[in-house]
XYZ file of C-alpha atoms in Angstrom:
544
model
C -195.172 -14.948 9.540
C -195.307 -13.343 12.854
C -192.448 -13.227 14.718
C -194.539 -14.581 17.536
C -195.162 -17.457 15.561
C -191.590 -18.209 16.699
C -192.272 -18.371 20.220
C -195.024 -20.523 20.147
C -193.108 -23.191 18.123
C -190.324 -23.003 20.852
C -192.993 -23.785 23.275
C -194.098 -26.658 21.402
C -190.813 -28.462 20.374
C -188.799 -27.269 23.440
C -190.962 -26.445 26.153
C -189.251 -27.789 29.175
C -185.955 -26.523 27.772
C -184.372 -23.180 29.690
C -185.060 -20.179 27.261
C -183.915 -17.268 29.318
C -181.884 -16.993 32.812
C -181.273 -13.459 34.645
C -178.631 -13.259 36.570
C -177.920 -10.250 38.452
C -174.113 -11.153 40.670
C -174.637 -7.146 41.783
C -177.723 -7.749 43.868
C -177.814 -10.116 46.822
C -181.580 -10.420 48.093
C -184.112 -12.949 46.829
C -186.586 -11.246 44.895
C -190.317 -12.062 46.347
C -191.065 -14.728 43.093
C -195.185 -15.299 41.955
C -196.061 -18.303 39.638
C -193.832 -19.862 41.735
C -194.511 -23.301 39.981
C -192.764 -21.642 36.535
C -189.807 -20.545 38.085
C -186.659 -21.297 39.486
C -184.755 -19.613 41.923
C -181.463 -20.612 42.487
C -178.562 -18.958 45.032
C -175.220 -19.723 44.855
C -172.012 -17.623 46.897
C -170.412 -16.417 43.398
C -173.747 -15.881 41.664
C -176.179 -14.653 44.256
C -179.167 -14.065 42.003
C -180.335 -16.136 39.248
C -183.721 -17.032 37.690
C -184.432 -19.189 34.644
C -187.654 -19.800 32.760
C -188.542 -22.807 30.269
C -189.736 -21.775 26.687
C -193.244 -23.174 27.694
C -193.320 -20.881 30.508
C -191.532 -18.039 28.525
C -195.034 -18.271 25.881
C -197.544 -18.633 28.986
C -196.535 -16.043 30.825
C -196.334 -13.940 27.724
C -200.362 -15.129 26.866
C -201.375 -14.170 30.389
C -199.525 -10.756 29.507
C -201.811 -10.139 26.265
C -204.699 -11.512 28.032
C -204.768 -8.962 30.386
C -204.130 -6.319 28.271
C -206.978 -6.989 26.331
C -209.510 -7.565 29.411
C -208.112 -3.466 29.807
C -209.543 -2.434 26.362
C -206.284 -2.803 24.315
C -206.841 -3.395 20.773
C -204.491 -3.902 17.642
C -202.687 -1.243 16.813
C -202.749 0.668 20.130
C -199.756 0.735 21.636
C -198.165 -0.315 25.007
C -194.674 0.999 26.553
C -192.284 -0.477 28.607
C -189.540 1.017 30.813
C -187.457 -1.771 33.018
C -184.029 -2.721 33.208
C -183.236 -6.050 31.834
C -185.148 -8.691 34.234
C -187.149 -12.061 33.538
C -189.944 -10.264 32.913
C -188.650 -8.026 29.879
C -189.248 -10.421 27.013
C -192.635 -11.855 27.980
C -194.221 -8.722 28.611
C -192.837 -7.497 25.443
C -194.515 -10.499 23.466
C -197.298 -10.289 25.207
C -197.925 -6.888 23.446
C -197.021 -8.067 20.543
C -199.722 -11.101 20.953
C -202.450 -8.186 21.383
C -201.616 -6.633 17.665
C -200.802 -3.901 19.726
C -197.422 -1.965 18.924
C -194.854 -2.422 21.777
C -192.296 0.932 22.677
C -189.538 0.266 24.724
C -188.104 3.233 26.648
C -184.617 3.965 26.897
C -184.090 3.975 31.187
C -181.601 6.607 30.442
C -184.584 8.903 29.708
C -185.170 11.979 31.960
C -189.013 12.285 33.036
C -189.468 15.367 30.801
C -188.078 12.606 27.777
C -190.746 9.994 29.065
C -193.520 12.329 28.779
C -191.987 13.520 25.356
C -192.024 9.735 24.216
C -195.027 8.901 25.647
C -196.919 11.644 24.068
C -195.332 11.498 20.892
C -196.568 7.580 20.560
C -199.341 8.072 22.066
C -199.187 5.548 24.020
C -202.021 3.696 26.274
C -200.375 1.502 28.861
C -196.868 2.100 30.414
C -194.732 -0.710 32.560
C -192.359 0.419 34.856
C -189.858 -1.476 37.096
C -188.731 0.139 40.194
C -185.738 1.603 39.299
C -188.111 4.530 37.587
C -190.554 5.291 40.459
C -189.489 8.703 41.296
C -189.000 9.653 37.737
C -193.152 8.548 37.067
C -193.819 9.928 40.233
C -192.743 13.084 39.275
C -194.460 13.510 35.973
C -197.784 11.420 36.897
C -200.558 14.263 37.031
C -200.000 14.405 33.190
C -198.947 10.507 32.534
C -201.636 9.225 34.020
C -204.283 11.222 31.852
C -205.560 8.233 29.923
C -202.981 5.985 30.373
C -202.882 2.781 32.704
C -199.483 2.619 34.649
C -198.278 -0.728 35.521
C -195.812 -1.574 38.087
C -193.316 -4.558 37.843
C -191.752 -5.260 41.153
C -192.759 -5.304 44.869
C -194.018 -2.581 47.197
C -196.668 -1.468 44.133
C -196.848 2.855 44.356
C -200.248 4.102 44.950
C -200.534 5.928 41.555
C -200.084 2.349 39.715
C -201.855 -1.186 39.501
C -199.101 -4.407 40.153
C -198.024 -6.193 37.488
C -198.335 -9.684 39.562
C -201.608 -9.389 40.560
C -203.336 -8.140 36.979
C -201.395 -11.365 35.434
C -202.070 -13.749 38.275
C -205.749 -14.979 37.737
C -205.267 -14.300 33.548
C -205.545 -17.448 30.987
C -202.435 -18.966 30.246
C -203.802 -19.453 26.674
C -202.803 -17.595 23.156
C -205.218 -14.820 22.634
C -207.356 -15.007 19.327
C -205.412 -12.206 17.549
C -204.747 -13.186 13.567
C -201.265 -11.424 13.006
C -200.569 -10.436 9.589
C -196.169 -9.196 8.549
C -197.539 -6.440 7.430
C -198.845 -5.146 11.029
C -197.021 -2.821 12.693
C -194.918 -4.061 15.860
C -192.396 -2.070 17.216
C -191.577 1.455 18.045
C -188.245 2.371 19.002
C -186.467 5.644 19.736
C -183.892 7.331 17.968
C -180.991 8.158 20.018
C -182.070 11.838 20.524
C -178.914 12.922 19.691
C -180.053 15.996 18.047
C -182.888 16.660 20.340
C -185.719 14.540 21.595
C -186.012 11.230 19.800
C -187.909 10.221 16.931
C -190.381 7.100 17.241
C -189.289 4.456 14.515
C -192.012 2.160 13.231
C -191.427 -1.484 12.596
C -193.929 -3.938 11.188
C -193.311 -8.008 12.385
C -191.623 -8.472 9.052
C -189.108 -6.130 10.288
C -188.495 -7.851 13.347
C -188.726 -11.654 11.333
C -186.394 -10.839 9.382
C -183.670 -9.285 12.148
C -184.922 -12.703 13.538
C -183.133 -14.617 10.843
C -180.591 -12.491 9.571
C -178.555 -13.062 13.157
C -179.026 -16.531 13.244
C -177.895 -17.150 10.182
C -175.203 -14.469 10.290
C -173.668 -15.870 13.307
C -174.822 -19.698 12.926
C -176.766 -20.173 16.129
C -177.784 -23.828 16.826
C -179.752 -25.172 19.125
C -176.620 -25.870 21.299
C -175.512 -22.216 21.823
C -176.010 -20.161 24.640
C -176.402 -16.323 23.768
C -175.093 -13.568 26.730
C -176.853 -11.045 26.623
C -175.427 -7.467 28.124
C -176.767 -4.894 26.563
C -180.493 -3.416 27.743
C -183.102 -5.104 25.854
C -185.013 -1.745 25.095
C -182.331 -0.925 22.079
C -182.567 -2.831 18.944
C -179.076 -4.132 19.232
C -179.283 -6.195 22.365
C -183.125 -7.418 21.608
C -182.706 -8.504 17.662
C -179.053 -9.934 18.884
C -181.026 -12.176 21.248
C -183.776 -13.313 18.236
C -181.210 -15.434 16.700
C -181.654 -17.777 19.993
C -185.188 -17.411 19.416
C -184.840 -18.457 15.775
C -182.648 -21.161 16.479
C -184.769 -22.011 19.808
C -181.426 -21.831 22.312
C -180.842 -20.133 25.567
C -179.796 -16.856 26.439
C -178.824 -15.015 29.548
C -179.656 -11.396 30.852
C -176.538 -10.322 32.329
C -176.221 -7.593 35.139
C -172.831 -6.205 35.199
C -170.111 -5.327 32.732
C -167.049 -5.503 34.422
C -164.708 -7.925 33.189
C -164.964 -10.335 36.093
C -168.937 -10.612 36.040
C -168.865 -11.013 32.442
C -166.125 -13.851 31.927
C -167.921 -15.394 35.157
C -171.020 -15.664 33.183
C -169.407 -16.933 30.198
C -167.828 -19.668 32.277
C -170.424 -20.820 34.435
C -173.672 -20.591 32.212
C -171.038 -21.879 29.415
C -172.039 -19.482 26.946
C -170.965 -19.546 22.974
C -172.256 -15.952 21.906
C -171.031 -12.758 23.413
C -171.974 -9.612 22.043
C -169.686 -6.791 23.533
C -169.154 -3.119 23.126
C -165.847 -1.452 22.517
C -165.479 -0.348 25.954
C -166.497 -3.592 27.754
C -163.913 -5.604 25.208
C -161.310 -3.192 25.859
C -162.064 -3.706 30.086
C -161.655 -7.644 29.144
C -158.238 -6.736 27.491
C -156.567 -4.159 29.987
C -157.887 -6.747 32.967
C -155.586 -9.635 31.258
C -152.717 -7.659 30.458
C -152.685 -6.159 34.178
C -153.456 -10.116 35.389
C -156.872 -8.511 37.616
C -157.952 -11.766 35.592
C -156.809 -14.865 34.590
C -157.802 -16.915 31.804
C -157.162 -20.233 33.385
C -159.535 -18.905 36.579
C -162.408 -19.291 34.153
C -163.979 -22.392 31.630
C -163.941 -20.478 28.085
C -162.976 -23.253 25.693
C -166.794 -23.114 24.230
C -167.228 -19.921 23.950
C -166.872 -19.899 19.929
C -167.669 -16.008 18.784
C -167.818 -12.746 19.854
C -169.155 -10.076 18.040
C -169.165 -6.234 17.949
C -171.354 -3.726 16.949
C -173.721 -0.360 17.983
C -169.811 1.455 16.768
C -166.520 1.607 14.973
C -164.560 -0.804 16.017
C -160.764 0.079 15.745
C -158.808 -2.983 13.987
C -155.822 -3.229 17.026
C -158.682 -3.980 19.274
C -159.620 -7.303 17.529
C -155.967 -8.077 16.732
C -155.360 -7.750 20.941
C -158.621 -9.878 21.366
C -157.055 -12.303 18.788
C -154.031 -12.993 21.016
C -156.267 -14.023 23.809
C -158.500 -15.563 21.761
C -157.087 -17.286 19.119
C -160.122 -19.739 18.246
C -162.622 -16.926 18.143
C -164.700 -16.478 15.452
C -165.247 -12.846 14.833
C -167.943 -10.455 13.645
C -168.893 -6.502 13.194
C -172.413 -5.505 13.135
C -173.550 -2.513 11.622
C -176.949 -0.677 11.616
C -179.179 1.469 12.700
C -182.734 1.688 14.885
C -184.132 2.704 11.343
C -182.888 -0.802 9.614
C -183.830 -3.058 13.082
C -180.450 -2.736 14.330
C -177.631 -4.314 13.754
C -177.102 -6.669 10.879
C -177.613 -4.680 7.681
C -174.253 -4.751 6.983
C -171.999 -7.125 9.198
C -168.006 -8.103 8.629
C -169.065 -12.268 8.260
C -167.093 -14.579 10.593
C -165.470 -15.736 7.211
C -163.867 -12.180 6.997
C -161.984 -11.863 9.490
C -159.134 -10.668 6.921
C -161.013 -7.636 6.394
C -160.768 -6.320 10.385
C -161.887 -2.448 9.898
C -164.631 -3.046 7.321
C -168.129 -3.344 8.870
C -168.483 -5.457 5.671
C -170.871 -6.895 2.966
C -174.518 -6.469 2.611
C -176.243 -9.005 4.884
C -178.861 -11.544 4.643
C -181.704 -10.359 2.029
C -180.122 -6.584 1.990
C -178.666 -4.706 -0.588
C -176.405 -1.223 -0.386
C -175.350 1.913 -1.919
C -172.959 4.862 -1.442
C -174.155 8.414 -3.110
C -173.376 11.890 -3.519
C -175.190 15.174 -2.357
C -177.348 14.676 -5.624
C -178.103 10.944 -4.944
C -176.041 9.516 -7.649
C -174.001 6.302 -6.579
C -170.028 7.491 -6.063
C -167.424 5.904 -8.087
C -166.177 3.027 -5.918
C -163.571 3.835 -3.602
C -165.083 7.398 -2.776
C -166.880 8.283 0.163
C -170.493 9.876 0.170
C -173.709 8.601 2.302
C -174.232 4.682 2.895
C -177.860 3.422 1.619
C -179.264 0.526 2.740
C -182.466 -1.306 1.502
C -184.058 -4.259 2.294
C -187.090 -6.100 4.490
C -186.176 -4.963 8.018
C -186.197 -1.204 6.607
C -188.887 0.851 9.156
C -192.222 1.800 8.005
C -191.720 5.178 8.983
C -191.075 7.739 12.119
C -194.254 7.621 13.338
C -196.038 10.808 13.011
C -193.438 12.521 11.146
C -194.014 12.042 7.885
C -191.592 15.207 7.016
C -188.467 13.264 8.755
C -189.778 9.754 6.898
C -189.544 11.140 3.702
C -186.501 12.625 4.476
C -184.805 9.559 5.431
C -186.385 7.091 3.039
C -186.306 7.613 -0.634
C -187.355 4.881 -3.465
C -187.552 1.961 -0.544
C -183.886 2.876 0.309
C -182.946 3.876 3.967
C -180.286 6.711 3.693
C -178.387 6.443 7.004
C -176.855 9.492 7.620
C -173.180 7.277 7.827
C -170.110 8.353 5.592
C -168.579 5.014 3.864
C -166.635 3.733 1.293
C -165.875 0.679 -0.779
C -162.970 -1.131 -1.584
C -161.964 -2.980 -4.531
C -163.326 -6.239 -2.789
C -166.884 -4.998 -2.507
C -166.522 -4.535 1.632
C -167.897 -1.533 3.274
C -166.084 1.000 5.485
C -167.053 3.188 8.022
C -165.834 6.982 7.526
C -168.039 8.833 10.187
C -170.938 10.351 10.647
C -172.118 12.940 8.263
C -172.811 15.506 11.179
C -169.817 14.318 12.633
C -167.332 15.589 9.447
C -164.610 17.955 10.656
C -164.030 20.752 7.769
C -161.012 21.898 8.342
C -159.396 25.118 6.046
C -161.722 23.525 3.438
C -160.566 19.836 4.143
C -162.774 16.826 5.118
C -161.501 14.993 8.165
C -163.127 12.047 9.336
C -162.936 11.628 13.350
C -163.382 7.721 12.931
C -160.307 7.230 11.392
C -157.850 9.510 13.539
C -159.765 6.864 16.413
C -159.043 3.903 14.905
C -155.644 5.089 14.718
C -154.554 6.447 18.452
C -156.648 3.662 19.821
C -153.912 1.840 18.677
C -151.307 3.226 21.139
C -151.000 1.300 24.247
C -151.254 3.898 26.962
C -154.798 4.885 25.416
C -158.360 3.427 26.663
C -160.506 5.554 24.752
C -160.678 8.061 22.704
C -162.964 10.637 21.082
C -162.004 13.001 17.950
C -164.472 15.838 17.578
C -164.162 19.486 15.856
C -163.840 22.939 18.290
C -164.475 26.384 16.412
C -161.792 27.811 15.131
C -161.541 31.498 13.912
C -159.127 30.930 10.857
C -159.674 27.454 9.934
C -163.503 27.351 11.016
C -162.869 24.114 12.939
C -159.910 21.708 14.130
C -159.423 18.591 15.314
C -159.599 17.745 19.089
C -158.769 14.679 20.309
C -160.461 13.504 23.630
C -157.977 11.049 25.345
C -158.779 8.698 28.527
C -155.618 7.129 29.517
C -155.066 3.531 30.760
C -155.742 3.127 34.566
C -152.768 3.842 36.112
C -150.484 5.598 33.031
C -148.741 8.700 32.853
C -149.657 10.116 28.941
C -148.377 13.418 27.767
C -149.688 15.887 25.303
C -146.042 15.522 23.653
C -145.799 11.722 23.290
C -149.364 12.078 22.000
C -147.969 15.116 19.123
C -145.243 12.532 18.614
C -146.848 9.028 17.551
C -149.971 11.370 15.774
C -146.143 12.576 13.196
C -147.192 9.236 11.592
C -150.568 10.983 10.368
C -150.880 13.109 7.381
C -150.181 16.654 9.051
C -153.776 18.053 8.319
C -155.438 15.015 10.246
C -153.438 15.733 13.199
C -155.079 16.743 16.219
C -154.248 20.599 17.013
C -155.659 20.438 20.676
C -154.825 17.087 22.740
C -157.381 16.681 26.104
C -156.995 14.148 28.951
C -160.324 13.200 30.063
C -163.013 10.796 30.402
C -164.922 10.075 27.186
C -168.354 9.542 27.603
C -170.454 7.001 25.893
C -174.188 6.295 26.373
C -175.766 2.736 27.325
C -175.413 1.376 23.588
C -171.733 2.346 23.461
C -171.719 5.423 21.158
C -169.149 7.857 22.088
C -171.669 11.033 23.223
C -170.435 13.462 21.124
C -172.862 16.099 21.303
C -171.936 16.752 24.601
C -168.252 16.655 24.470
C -168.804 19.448 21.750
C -170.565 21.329 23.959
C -168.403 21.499 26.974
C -164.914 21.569 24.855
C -166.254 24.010 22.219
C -167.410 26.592 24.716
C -164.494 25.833 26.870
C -162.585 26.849 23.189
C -164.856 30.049 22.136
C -164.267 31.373 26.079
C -160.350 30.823 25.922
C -160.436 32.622 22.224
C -162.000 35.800 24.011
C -159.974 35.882 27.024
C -156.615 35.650 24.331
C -158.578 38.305 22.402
């Protein structure tokens, strides 16, 4: 089954139900609507901009979409890329591809315009969308993106070097294209997070996606009655396969604008959401906010909202027992997975779990796990070596790159590149990263866990552990530290709670600064080693 399959049945049973709102408290103009008969445009003082579409209209504009894709020659299998900020217009145009047979690519919109060349190129891609935020960075690059490629614009004020969105759509059938969509057909390319270099292109088929479609509503039990908030940007497989668990269930959801603490327990309260997935940093805003009283719980209606969830990193256990004193009736979940495995879900805590606050958890719906050695052999539980996963939302493949596929898959099992080990219960945890493994005088040291544990002191907001060259030793442990708004933290009170640690875990070099984390959360380690380890190799020579 298709996962657009699910879409049409939502239009069917629910039609004049709202499926998606946008609601943007940031921006203050109206936005110049078309179809003006399918939506609604409402303005209120503490939410100025807000938009809602019904599931019926949700599936016609997304026909209309595919429709006029294919009256531009697009054929299964080709595929079509989109690069927007979260709007009303995300999801259909996204299904819309997806209607054609063709493969839809989301763009990260933290790409630079040599990275949406590189992307564009690399999955060879026919069609691009844009939104305006991205005009200057097309602009720039559109001698060679336009070779072949139609660009589409999605906004107002159309540039001359693209057609409008609006006006291809307007005059298209509102009916579902004669397309016969088979699991097996490919769907979905996303991007790796290009931590290592540019990204690699990640193949999905519509199993993949039905199945990340199911797993989260059943994970997280989403009924017809719940209202999902969504934050994250749709183009990464956490925020988009979060959000198909209100398209399983057939509920509503909300594109959210914003992520300070205000805008996001103003959303909860007045679109009286159930389902907020948060990042560590946005959940740690909510938390310093309340115990500073910038907000106040009884400002806000929050009695539905029933579960919040984490995932896209490790989440350190004194951040859930905080949100726990706020929150007392909240069920609780971690997510855990990877572009590779459709994001988020292959492993997850399970609201029943909340016991086991550190673990990222059990194997979830329909997958199965594995921890091995070097050599591929399953570790002796309780060790640590590289997680496995395996199971029906595993890619196809990086697409063109069949040296990095087989690589990465082996025997139908996805090996993730994550350190982890298992506990006598049969839950999963999180070590680190395998490229992220400090080796210290010959010793292992795993930055996740020296996080976990300074995130626990109170005068911390973030922190990032990473590994600087070291001449004797070959590498120690730095510790990254942003400080509460507004504290005074010292290197020495720092040296003094870390006595609690085993000495060789302890950082040797404490730095007060910002830590950096990209639009999915993860801390962006890459480049803290680059500016902290030069900054170490240059003070080396100058002591030399």
């Amino acid at each position: 089954m298709p996962v657009t399959d699910l879409l049409e049945r939502n239009h069917k049973l629910y039609g004049d139900e709202v499926a998606l709102v946008e609601l943007n408290p940031l921006r203050t103009d109206t936005r110049k609507t078309t179809w003006k008969e399918y939506e609604l445009v409402q303005q209120t003082s503490s939410v100025p901009y807000r938009r809602e579409i019904t599931w019926a209209i949700f599936d016609e504009k997304a026909n209309r979409v595919a429709n006029m894709l294919m009256s531009r020659g697009i054929q299964k299998g080709d595929r079509v890329a989109l690069l927007m900020f979260n709007c009303l217009e995300w999801l259909p145009i996204y299904f819309g591809i997806l209607k054609t047979g063709a493969i839809a690519v989301p763009f990260n919109f933290r790409f630079s315009a040599d990275e949406i060349k590189y992307c564009a190129d690399l999955a060879q891609v026919h069609i691009l969308f844009f939104g305006p935020e991205f005009i200057g960075r097309i602009e720039s690059i559109e001698d060679d993106l336009s070779k072949g490629r139609l660009l589409i614009y999605v906004g107002d004020g159309c540039p001359t070097f693209a057609e409008s969105y609006h006006e291809l759509v307007a005059d298209c059938s509102s009916q579902a294209p004669l397309v016969r969509l088979e699991e097996e057909d490919d769907a979905a390319i996303y991007f790796s997070s290009g931590t290592t270099g540019f990204p690699k292109a990640i193949l999905h088929n519509h199993e993949s996606l039905m199945q990340a479609a199911q797993m989260e509503q059943k994970h997280h039990l989403t009924s017809r009655e719940d209202v999902f908030l969504c934050i994250p940007p749709l183009y990464h497989t956490g925020a988009k396969f979060h959000w198909m668990g209100s398209l399983c269930a057939g509920s509503r959801a909300v594109l959210l604008q914003g992520t300070t603490p205000e805008i996001i327990l103003d959303a909860v309260s007045k679109e009286h959401c159930t389902i907020v997935w948060l990042l560590v940093p946005w959940a740690q805003d909510i938390l310093t906010a309340l115990d500073k009283g910038d907000v106040k719980m009884q400002d806000y209606e929050l009695e539905q909202w029933r579960l919040m969830h984490i995932g896209a990193q490790p989440v350190p256990p004194s951040l859930i027992k905080r949100w726990k004193e706020y929150f007392p009736h909240h069920m609780y979940d971690t997510n855990y997975g990877l572009s590779e495995s459709t994001g988020p879900g292959c492993v997850h805590l399970g609201i029943e779990n909340i016991h086991k606050i550190g673990a990222i958890g059990i194997p979830g719906y329909r997958w199965k796990c594995k921890i091995v050695d070097e050599s591929g052999m399953e570790v002796e539980r309780g060790s640590v070596g590289e997680l496995c996963v395996k199971g029906p939302g595993v890619m196809t493949c990086y697409y063109n790159d069949e040296k990095a596929t087989g690589e990465t898959l082996k025997d139908g099992w996805l090996y993730t590149g994550d350190m982890a080990k298992q506990d006598e219960d049969g839950f999963y945890f999180l070590v680190d990263r395998k490229k992220d493994v400090i080796v210290s005088g010959g010793e292992n040291i795993y930055p996740v866990q020296i996080e976990n544990f300074l995130s626990s002191y109170q005068k911390i907001q973030d922190v990032a552990v990473i590994g600087l060259p070291d001449e004797r030793l070959g590498e120690i442990t730095g510790a990254i530290i942003q400080a509460k708004e507004g504290e005074a933290c010292t290197e020495e009170e720092i040296n003094e709670f870390c006595k609690q640690l085993p000495k060789y875990k302890r950082p040797k070099k404490i730095i007060f600064a910002h830590v950096p984390r990209n639009a999915t959360g993860k801390i962006e380690k890459p480049a803290l080693r680059k500016k902290y380890g030069a900054e170490q190799l240059v003070a080396r020579q100058n002591m030399g």
